[in-house]
XYZ file of C-alpha atoms in Angstrom:
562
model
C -162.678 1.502 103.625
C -165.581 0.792 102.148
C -168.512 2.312 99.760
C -171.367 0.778 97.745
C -171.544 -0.491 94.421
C -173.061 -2.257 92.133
C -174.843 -5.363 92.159
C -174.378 -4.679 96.133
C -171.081 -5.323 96.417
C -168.364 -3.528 98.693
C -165.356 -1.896 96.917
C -162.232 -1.277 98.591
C -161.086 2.704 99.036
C -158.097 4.683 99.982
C -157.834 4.265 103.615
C -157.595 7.720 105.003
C -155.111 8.806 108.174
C -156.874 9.400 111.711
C -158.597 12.343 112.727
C -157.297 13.482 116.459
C -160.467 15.294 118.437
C -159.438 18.681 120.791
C -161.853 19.399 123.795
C -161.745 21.866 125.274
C -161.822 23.096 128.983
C -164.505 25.990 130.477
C -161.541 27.969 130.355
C -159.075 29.092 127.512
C -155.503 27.952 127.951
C -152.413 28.765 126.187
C -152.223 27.362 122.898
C -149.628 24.487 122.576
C -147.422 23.842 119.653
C -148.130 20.617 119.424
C -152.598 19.976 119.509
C -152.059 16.527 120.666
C -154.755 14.187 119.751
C -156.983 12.659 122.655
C -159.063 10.275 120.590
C -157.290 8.365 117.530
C -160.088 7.007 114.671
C -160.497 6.679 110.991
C -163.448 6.877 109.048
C -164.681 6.293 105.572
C -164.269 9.119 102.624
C -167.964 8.470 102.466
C -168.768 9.672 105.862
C -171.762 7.711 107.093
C -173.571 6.618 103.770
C -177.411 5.280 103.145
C -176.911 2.624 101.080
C -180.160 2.836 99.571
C -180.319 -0.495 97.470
C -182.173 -3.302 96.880
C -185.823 -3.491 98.417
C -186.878 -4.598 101.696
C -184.694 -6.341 104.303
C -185.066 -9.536 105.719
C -187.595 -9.148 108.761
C -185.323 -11.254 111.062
C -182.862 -8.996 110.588
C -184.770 -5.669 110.759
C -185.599 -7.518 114.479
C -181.795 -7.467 114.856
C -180.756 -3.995 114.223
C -183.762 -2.509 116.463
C -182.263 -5.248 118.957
C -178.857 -3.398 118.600
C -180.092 0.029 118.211
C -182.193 -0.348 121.173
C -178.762 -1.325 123.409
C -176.798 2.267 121.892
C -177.269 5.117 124.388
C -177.362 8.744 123.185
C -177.803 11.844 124.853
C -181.207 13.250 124.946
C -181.357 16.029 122.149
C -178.803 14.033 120.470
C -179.671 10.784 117.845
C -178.453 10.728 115.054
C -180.689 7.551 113.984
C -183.499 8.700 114.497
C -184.612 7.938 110.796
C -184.747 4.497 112.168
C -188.304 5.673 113.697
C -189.111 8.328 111.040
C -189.586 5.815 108.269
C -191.676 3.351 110.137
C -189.320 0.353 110.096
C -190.688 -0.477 106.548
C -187.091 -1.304 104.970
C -183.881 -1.208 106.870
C -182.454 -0.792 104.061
C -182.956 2.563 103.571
C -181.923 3.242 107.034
C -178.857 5.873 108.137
C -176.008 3.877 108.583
C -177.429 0.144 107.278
C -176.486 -0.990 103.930
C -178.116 -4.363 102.488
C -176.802 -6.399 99.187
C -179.286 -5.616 96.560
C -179.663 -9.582 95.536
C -180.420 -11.254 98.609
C -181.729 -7.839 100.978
C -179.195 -9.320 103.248
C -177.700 -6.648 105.871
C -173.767 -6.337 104.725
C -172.790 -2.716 106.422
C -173.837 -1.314 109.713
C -172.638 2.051 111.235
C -173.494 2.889 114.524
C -170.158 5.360 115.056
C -171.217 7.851 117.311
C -170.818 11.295 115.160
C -169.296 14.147 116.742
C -171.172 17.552 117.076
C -171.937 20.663 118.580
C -173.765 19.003 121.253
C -170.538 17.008 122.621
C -170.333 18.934 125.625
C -173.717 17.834 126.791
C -172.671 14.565 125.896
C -169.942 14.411 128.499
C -171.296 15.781 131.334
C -174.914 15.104 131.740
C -176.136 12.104 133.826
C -175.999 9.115 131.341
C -176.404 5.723 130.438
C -173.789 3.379 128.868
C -173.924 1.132 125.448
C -174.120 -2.407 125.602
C -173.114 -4.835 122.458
C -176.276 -6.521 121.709
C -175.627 -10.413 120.466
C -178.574 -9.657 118.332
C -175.533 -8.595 115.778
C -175.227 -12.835 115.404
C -178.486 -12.296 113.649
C -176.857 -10.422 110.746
C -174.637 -13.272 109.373
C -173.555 -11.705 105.930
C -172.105 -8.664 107.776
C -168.979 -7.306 106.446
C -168.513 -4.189 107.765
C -169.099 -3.106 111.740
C -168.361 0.214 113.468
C -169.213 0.844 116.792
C -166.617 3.672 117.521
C -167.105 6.474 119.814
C -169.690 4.871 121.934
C -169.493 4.456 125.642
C -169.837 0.720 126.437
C -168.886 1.809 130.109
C -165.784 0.121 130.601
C -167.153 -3.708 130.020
C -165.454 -6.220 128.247
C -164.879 -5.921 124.291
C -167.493 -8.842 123.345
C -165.737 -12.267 122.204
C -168.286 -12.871 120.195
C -168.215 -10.709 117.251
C -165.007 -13.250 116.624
C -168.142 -14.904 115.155
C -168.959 -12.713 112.334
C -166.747 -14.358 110.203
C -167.689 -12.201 106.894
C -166.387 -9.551 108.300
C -163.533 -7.373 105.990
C -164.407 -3.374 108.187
C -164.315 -3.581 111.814
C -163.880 -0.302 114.020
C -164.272 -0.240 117.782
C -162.140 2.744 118.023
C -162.677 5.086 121.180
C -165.558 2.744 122.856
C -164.043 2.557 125.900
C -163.696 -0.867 126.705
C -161.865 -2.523 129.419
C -159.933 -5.925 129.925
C -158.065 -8.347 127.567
C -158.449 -8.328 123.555
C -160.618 -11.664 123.122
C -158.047 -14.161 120.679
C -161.377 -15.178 119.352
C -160.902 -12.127 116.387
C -158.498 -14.216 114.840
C -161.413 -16.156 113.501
C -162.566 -12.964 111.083
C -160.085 -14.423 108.415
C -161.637 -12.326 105.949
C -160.706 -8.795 107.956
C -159.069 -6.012 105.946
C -159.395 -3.410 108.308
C -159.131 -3.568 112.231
C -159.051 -0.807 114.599
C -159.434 -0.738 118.524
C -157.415 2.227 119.052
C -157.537 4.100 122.242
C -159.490 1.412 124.206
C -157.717 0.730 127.513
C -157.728 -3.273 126.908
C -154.378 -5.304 127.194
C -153.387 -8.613 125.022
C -151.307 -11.286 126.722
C -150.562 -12.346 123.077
C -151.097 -11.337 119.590
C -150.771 -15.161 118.165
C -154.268 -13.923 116.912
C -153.430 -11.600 115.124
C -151.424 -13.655 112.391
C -154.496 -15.940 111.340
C -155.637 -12.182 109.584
C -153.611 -12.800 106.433
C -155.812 -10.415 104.493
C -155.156 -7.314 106.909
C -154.229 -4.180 105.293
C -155.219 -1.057 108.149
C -154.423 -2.080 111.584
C -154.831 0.792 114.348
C -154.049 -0.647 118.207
C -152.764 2.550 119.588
C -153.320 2.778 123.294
C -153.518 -0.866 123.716
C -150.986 -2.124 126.526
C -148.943 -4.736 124.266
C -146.406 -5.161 127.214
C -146.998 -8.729 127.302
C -146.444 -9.317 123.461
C -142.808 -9.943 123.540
C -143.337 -11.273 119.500
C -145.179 -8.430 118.717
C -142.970 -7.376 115.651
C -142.665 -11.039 114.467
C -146.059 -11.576 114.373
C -146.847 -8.204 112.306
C -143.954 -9.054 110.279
C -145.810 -12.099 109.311
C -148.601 -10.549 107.291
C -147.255 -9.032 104.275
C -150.949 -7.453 103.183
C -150.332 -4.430 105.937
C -150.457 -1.133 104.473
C -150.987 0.784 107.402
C -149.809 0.028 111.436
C -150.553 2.289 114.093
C -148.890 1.105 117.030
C -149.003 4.656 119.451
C -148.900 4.671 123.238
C -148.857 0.476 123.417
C -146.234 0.577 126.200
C -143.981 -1.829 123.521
C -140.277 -1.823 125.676
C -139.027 -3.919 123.739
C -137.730 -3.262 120.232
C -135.340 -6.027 117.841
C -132.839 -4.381 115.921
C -132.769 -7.059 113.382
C -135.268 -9.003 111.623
C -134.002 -12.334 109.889
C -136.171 -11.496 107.154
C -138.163 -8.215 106.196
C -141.494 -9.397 104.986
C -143.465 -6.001 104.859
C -143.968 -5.464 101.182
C -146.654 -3.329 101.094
C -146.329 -0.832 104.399
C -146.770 3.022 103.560
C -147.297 4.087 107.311
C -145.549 2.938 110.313
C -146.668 4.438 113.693
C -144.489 3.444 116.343
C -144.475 6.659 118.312
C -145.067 7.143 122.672
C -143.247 4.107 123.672
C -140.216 2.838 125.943
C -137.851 1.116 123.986
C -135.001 1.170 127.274
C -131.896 -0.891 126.455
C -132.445 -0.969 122.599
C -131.016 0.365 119.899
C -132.568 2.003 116.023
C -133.580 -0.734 114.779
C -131.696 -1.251 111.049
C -134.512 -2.851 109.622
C -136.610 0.366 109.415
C -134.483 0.970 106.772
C -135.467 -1.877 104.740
C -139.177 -1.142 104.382
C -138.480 0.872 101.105
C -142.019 1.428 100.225
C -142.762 3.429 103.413
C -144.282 7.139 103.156
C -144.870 7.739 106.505
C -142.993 7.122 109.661
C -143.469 8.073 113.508
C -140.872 7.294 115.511
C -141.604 10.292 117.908
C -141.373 10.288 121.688
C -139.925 7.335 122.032
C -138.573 7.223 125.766
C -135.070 5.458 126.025
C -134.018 4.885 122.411
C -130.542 6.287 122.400
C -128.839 7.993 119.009
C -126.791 8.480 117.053
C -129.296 8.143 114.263
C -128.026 5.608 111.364
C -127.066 7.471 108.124
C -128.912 5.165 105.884
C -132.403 7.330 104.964
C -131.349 7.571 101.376
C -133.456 3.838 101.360
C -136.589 5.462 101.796
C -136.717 7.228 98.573
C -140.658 7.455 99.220
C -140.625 9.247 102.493
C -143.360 12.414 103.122
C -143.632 12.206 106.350
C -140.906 11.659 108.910
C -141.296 12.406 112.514
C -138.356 11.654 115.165
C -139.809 14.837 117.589
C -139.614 14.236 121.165
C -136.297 12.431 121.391
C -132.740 12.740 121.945
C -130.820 11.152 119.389
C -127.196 13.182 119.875
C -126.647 16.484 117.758
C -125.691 15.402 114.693
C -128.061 15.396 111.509
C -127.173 12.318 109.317
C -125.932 13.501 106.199
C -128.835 11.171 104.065
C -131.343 13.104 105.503
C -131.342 15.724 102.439
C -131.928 12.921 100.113
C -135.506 12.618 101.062
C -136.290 14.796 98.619
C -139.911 14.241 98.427
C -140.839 14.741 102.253
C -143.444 17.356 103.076
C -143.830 16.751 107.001
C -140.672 17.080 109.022
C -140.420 17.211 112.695
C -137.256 16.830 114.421
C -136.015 16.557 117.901
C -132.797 18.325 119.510
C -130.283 18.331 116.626
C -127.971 20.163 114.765
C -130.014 21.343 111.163
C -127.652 20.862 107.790
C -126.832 23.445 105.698
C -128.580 23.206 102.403
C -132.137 22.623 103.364
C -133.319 23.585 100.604
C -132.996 20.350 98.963
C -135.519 19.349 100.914
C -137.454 21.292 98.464
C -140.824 19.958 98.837
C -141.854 20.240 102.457
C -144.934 21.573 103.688
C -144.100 21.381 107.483
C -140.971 21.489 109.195
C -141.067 21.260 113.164
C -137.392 21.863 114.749
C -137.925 23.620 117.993
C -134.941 22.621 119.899
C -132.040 24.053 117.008
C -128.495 23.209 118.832
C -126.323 25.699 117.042
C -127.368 28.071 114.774
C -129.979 28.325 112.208
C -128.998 27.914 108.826
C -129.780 30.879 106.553
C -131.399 28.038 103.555
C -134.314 27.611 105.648
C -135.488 31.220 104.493
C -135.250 29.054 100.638
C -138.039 26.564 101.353
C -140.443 28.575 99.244
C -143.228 25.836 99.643
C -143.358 25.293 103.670
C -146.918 26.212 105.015
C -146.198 25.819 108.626
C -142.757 26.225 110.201
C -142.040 25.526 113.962
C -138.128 26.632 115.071
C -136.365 27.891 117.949
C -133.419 27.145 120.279
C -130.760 28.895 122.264
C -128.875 30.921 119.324
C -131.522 32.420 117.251
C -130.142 35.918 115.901
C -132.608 38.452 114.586
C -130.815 38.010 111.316
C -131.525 34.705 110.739
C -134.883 35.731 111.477
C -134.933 37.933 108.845
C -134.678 35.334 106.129
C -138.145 33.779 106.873
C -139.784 36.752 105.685
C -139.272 35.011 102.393
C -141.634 32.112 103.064
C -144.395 33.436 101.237
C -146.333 30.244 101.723
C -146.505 30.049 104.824
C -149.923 30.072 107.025
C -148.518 28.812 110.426
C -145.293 30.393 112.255
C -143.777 29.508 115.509
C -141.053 30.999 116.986
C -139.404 29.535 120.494
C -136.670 32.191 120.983
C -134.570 31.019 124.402
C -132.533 33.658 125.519
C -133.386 36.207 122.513
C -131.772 39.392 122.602
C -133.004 42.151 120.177
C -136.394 42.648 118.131
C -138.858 40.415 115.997
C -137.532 41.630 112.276
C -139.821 43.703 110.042
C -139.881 41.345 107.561
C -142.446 38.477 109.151
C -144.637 41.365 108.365
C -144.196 40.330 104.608
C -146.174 36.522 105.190
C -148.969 37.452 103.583
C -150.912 34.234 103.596
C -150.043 33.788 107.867
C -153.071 32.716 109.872
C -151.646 31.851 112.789
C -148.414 33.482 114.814
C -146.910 32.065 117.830
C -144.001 33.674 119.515
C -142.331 32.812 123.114
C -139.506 33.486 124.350
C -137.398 35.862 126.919
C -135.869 38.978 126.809
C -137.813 40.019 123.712
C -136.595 43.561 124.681
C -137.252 45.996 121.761
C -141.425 44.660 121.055
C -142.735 43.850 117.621
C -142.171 45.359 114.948
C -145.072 47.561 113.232
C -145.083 45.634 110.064
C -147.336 42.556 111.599
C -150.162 44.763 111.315
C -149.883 44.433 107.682
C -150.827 40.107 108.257
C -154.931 41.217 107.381
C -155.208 37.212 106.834
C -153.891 36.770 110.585
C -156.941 34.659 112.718
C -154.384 33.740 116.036
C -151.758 36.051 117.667
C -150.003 34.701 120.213
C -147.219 36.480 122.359
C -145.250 35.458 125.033
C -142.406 37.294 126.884
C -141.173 35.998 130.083
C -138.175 36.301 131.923
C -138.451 40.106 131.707
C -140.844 42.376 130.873
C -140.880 42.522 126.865
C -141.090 45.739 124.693
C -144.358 47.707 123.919
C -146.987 46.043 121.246
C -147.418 48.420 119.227
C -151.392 50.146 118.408
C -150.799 48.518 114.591
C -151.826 45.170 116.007
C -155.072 46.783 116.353
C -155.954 46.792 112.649
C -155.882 43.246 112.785
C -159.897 42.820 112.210
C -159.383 39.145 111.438
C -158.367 38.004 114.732
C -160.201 35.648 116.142
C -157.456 34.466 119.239
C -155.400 37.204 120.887
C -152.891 36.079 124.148
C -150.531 39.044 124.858
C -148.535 38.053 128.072
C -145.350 39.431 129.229
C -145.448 42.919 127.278
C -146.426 46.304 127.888
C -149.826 47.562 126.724
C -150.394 50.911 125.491
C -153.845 52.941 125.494
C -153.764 52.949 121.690
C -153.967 48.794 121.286
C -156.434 48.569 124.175
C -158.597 51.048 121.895
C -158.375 49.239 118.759
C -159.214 46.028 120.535
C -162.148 47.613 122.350
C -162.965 49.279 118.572
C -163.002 45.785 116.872
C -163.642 43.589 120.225
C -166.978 41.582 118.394
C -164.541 39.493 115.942
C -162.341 37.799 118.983
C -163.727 34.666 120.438
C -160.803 34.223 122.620
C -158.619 37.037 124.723
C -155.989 36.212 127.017
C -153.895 39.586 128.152
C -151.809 38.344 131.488
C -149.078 39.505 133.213
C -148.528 42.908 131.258
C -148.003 46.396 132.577
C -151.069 48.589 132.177
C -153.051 51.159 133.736
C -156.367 50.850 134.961
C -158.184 53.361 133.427
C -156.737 52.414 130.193
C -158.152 48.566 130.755
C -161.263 50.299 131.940
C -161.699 51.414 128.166
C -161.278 47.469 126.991
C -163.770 46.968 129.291
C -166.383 49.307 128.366
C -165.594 47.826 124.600
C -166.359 44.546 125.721
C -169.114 45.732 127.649
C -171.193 47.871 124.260
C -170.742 44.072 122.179
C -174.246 42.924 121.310
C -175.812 39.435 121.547
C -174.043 38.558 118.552
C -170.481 38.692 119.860
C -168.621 36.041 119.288
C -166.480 36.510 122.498
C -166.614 33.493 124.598
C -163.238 33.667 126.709
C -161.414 36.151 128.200
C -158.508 36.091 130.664
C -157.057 39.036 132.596
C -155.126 37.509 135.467
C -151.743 39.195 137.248
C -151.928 42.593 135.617
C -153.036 44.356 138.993
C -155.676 46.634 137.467
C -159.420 46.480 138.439
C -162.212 47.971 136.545
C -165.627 47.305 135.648
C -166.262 43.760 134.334
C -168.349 42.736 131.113
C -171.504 41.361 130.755
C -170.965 37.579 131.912
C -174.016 36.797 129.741
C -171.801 37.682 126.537
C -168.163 36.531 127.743
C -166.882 33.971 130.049
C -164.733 35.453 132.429
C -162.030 32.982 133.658
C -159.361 34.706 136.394
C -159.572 38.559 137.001
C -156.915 39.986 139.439
């Protein structure tokens, strides 16, 4: 990435991981374990900087970037340029998002990224233009860094010519929806450190390219069909400056288990994750990148186990995701040397005994336990967010997380679950968010979660049959902000203490319970007595076969009543 310095000059930064975007529908859904990303980006620590340098720009170039700005669509109420007009014109310099070299006034940095906000929603459904690349850009000949990302350029084809702005080092036309093949012409940006064209439904038919950029370090093509790019490792593995490759959803089938010779000496993140490697095997060489720190191997559709024993390599390992696959039951036995991961997510497997070497995680995701649950994970003092279930969860091995008092995130996936949640969970202090599903849940939850004050999302599940009763504790939990109860039945005294503290909830979701209707009657006269300052935007009521009186529509959205 890039920031300003002195004497105008660019300085190389810490390239930061993506940022995944969630939109959401007019109604609330379930939440999901897993908030998949829909829109893969990165963007500089520095956020969208004024370079304010230097004096006035050069007037052919001012031309240029009202050329370019002119061909960027934005909603109505929404520019976020509009200092452009504010300030005359007079320097372009000192314009949002335009940074010139304080020698020559020559334009080296220009941001157009499309900022997320609070208006997004009126972004994607009102009637609308679409953004065209204006070859105006030629005009600025010194540029080095470019990002057009998160524009709508309305499905045309990614411009060959910005292959001509040969200064570039920054170029980001993440999320711009364009369509068709990846021009070969960006070979010609020799000087490139940074490339990213991530979630763009374009298509190569080779990445020869792509090895004329000897100076690339971050290279994000996720979502790009590389189908046709049968070299596709061979040509990354010529360009040993690559600190970061994001290779997601790219529809690679084919993956060498062997490389004659190893030549990345200076990758820390490897995504290979959403593809269909059918008819391969793990590919050994993984296993020589010894300076990786993060790899993402998950959902990879095909890729048979057992998984090689051979992780004690990657002595620099934090993050290690194999989620999503089915690599055979056993854990390999290297595994608990990683000793300095702190993001673990694992597919269907066995779990070791002795987790707690692993003593620095942060995360651990295992939600498909075959066997049982070993009793050391209740000694991984410093997880923050723990994810577990299978088919042989007791309520004694349960009991042992109540000693994870770090942890902010819990969910539970409890398949064929006979017996009660234990009192202890009630002991996780710092939890902010509690997810449990599962069947036969047949005793309820315990009293002791309505000690969790720090508690913003509770979300139940009982299916199968009906659960046990929530009990009227959960109602002192004035920091809610997300309550789903499904499955369970509901007694007058929680339907009171939610109707007592209903203005804190922006989203409630109680299906499929047993109730009465005068007792849902009294949620609804809570709801009803909320002022315009509620914060209650969703609500869901659907299979519990009570009427009663609905809410003001004008303070809640009302999505299924039945």
């Amino acid at each position: 990435m890039w920031a300003s310095g002195r004497g105008g000059s660019l300085r190389r930064v810490a390239l930061p991981l993506q940022h995944g975007v969630f939109l959401a529908g007019a109604c609330w859904v379930p939440l999901s374990l897993s908030l998949l990303c829909v829109g893969l980006c990165h963007q500089g620590t520095e956020g969208r900087p004024d370079l304010k340098v230097g004096g006035k720009c050069i007037e052919r170039e001012r031309k240029a970037l009202l050329a370019v700005r002119a061909d960027i669509w934005y909603a109505q109420n929404f520019s976020p340029f509009s200092s452009w007009e504010k300030i005359n014109g007079e320097d372009c310099c000192l314009w949002e998002g335009v940074g010139c070299d304080d020698r020559s006034g020559h334009v080296i940095k220009l941001d157009l990224r499309r900022p997320l906000s609070s208006d997004d929603d009126d972004y994607y459904y009102e009637p609308r233009g679409y953004s065209k690349v204006s070859p105006s850009l030629l005009n600025l000949t010194s540029l080095r860094y470019l990002d057009l990302s998160y524009n709508d350029f309305g499905g045309a084809p990614m411009p060959s010519f910005v292959g001509s702005l040969v200064n570039l080092e920054y170029l980001n036309l993440s999320q711009a929806l364009f369509f068709g093949t990846v021009p070969p012409q960006l070979g010609g940006l020799r000087h490139l450190h940074s490339l990213d064209l991530s979630g763009n439904p374009l298509e190569v038919e080779n990445l020869h390219w792509l090895s004329h950029l000897s100076h690339l370090q971050y290279l994000d093509m996720s979502r790009v069909d590389l189908s046709a790019a049968t070299d596709w490792l061979h040509v990354i593995n010529s360009i040993p400056s690559l600190s970061v490759v994001r290779l997601s959803e790219c529809w690679l089938q084919n993956l060498p288990t062997t490389l004659p010779h190893v030549n990345f000496t200076s990758l820390f993140t490897l995504d290979l994750s959403w593809n269909f490697y059918y008819n391969s095997r793990w590919p050994l060489w993984l296993f020589n990148i010894t300076t990786l720190t993060e790899l993402d191997f998950s959902y990879n559709f095909g890729l048979p186990g057992p998984i090689p024993d051979q992780f004690e390599k990657m002595k620099h390992l934090e993050v290690l995701k194999l989620n999503g696959n089915y690599f055979g039951d056993v854990t390999p036995p290297s595994f608990l040397t990683l000793d300095k991961l702190k993001v673990l997510r694992l597919p269907a497997i066995r779990l070791p005994e002795h987790m707690e070497k692993l003593s620095n995680l942060r995360e651990l995701v295992a939600t498909r336990i075959i066997g049982q649950m070993p009793e050391s994970l209740g000694n991984l003092s410093h997880l923050e967010s723990l994810s577990v279930g299978g088919h042989n969860t007791s309520r004694e091995l349960l009991a042992y997380l109540g000693n994870l008092g770090k942890l902010k995130r819990l969910h539970l996936f409890l398949d064929n679950f006979h017996g009660c949640i234990p009192e202890s969970l009630g002991n996780l202090s710092q939890l902010e968010s509690l997810y449990i599903e599962g069947d036969n849940i047949t005793v309820g939850i315990p009293k002791s979660l309505g000690n969790l004050v720090n508690l913003k999302d509770l979300i139940l599940f009982s299916y199968g049959t009906i659960g046990g009763g929530i009990l009227e504790s959960l109602g002192n939990l004035r920091g809610l902000k997300t309550l789903h109860v499904s499955g369970f039945n509901i007694s007058q005294d929680l339907l009171r203490n939610i109707s007592t503290h209903r203005c804190n909830l922006t989203h409630l979701e109680m299906s499929w319970n047993i109730g009465r209707g005068a007792e849902v009657n009294e949620l609804f006269e809570g709801l009803s007595q909320c002022t315009k300052g509620s914060s209650l935007e969703h609500l869901a009521l659907e299979g519990n076969g009570f009427g009663g009186h609905l809410p003001d529509q004008k303070i809640i959205t009302v999505c299924t009543v039945i």
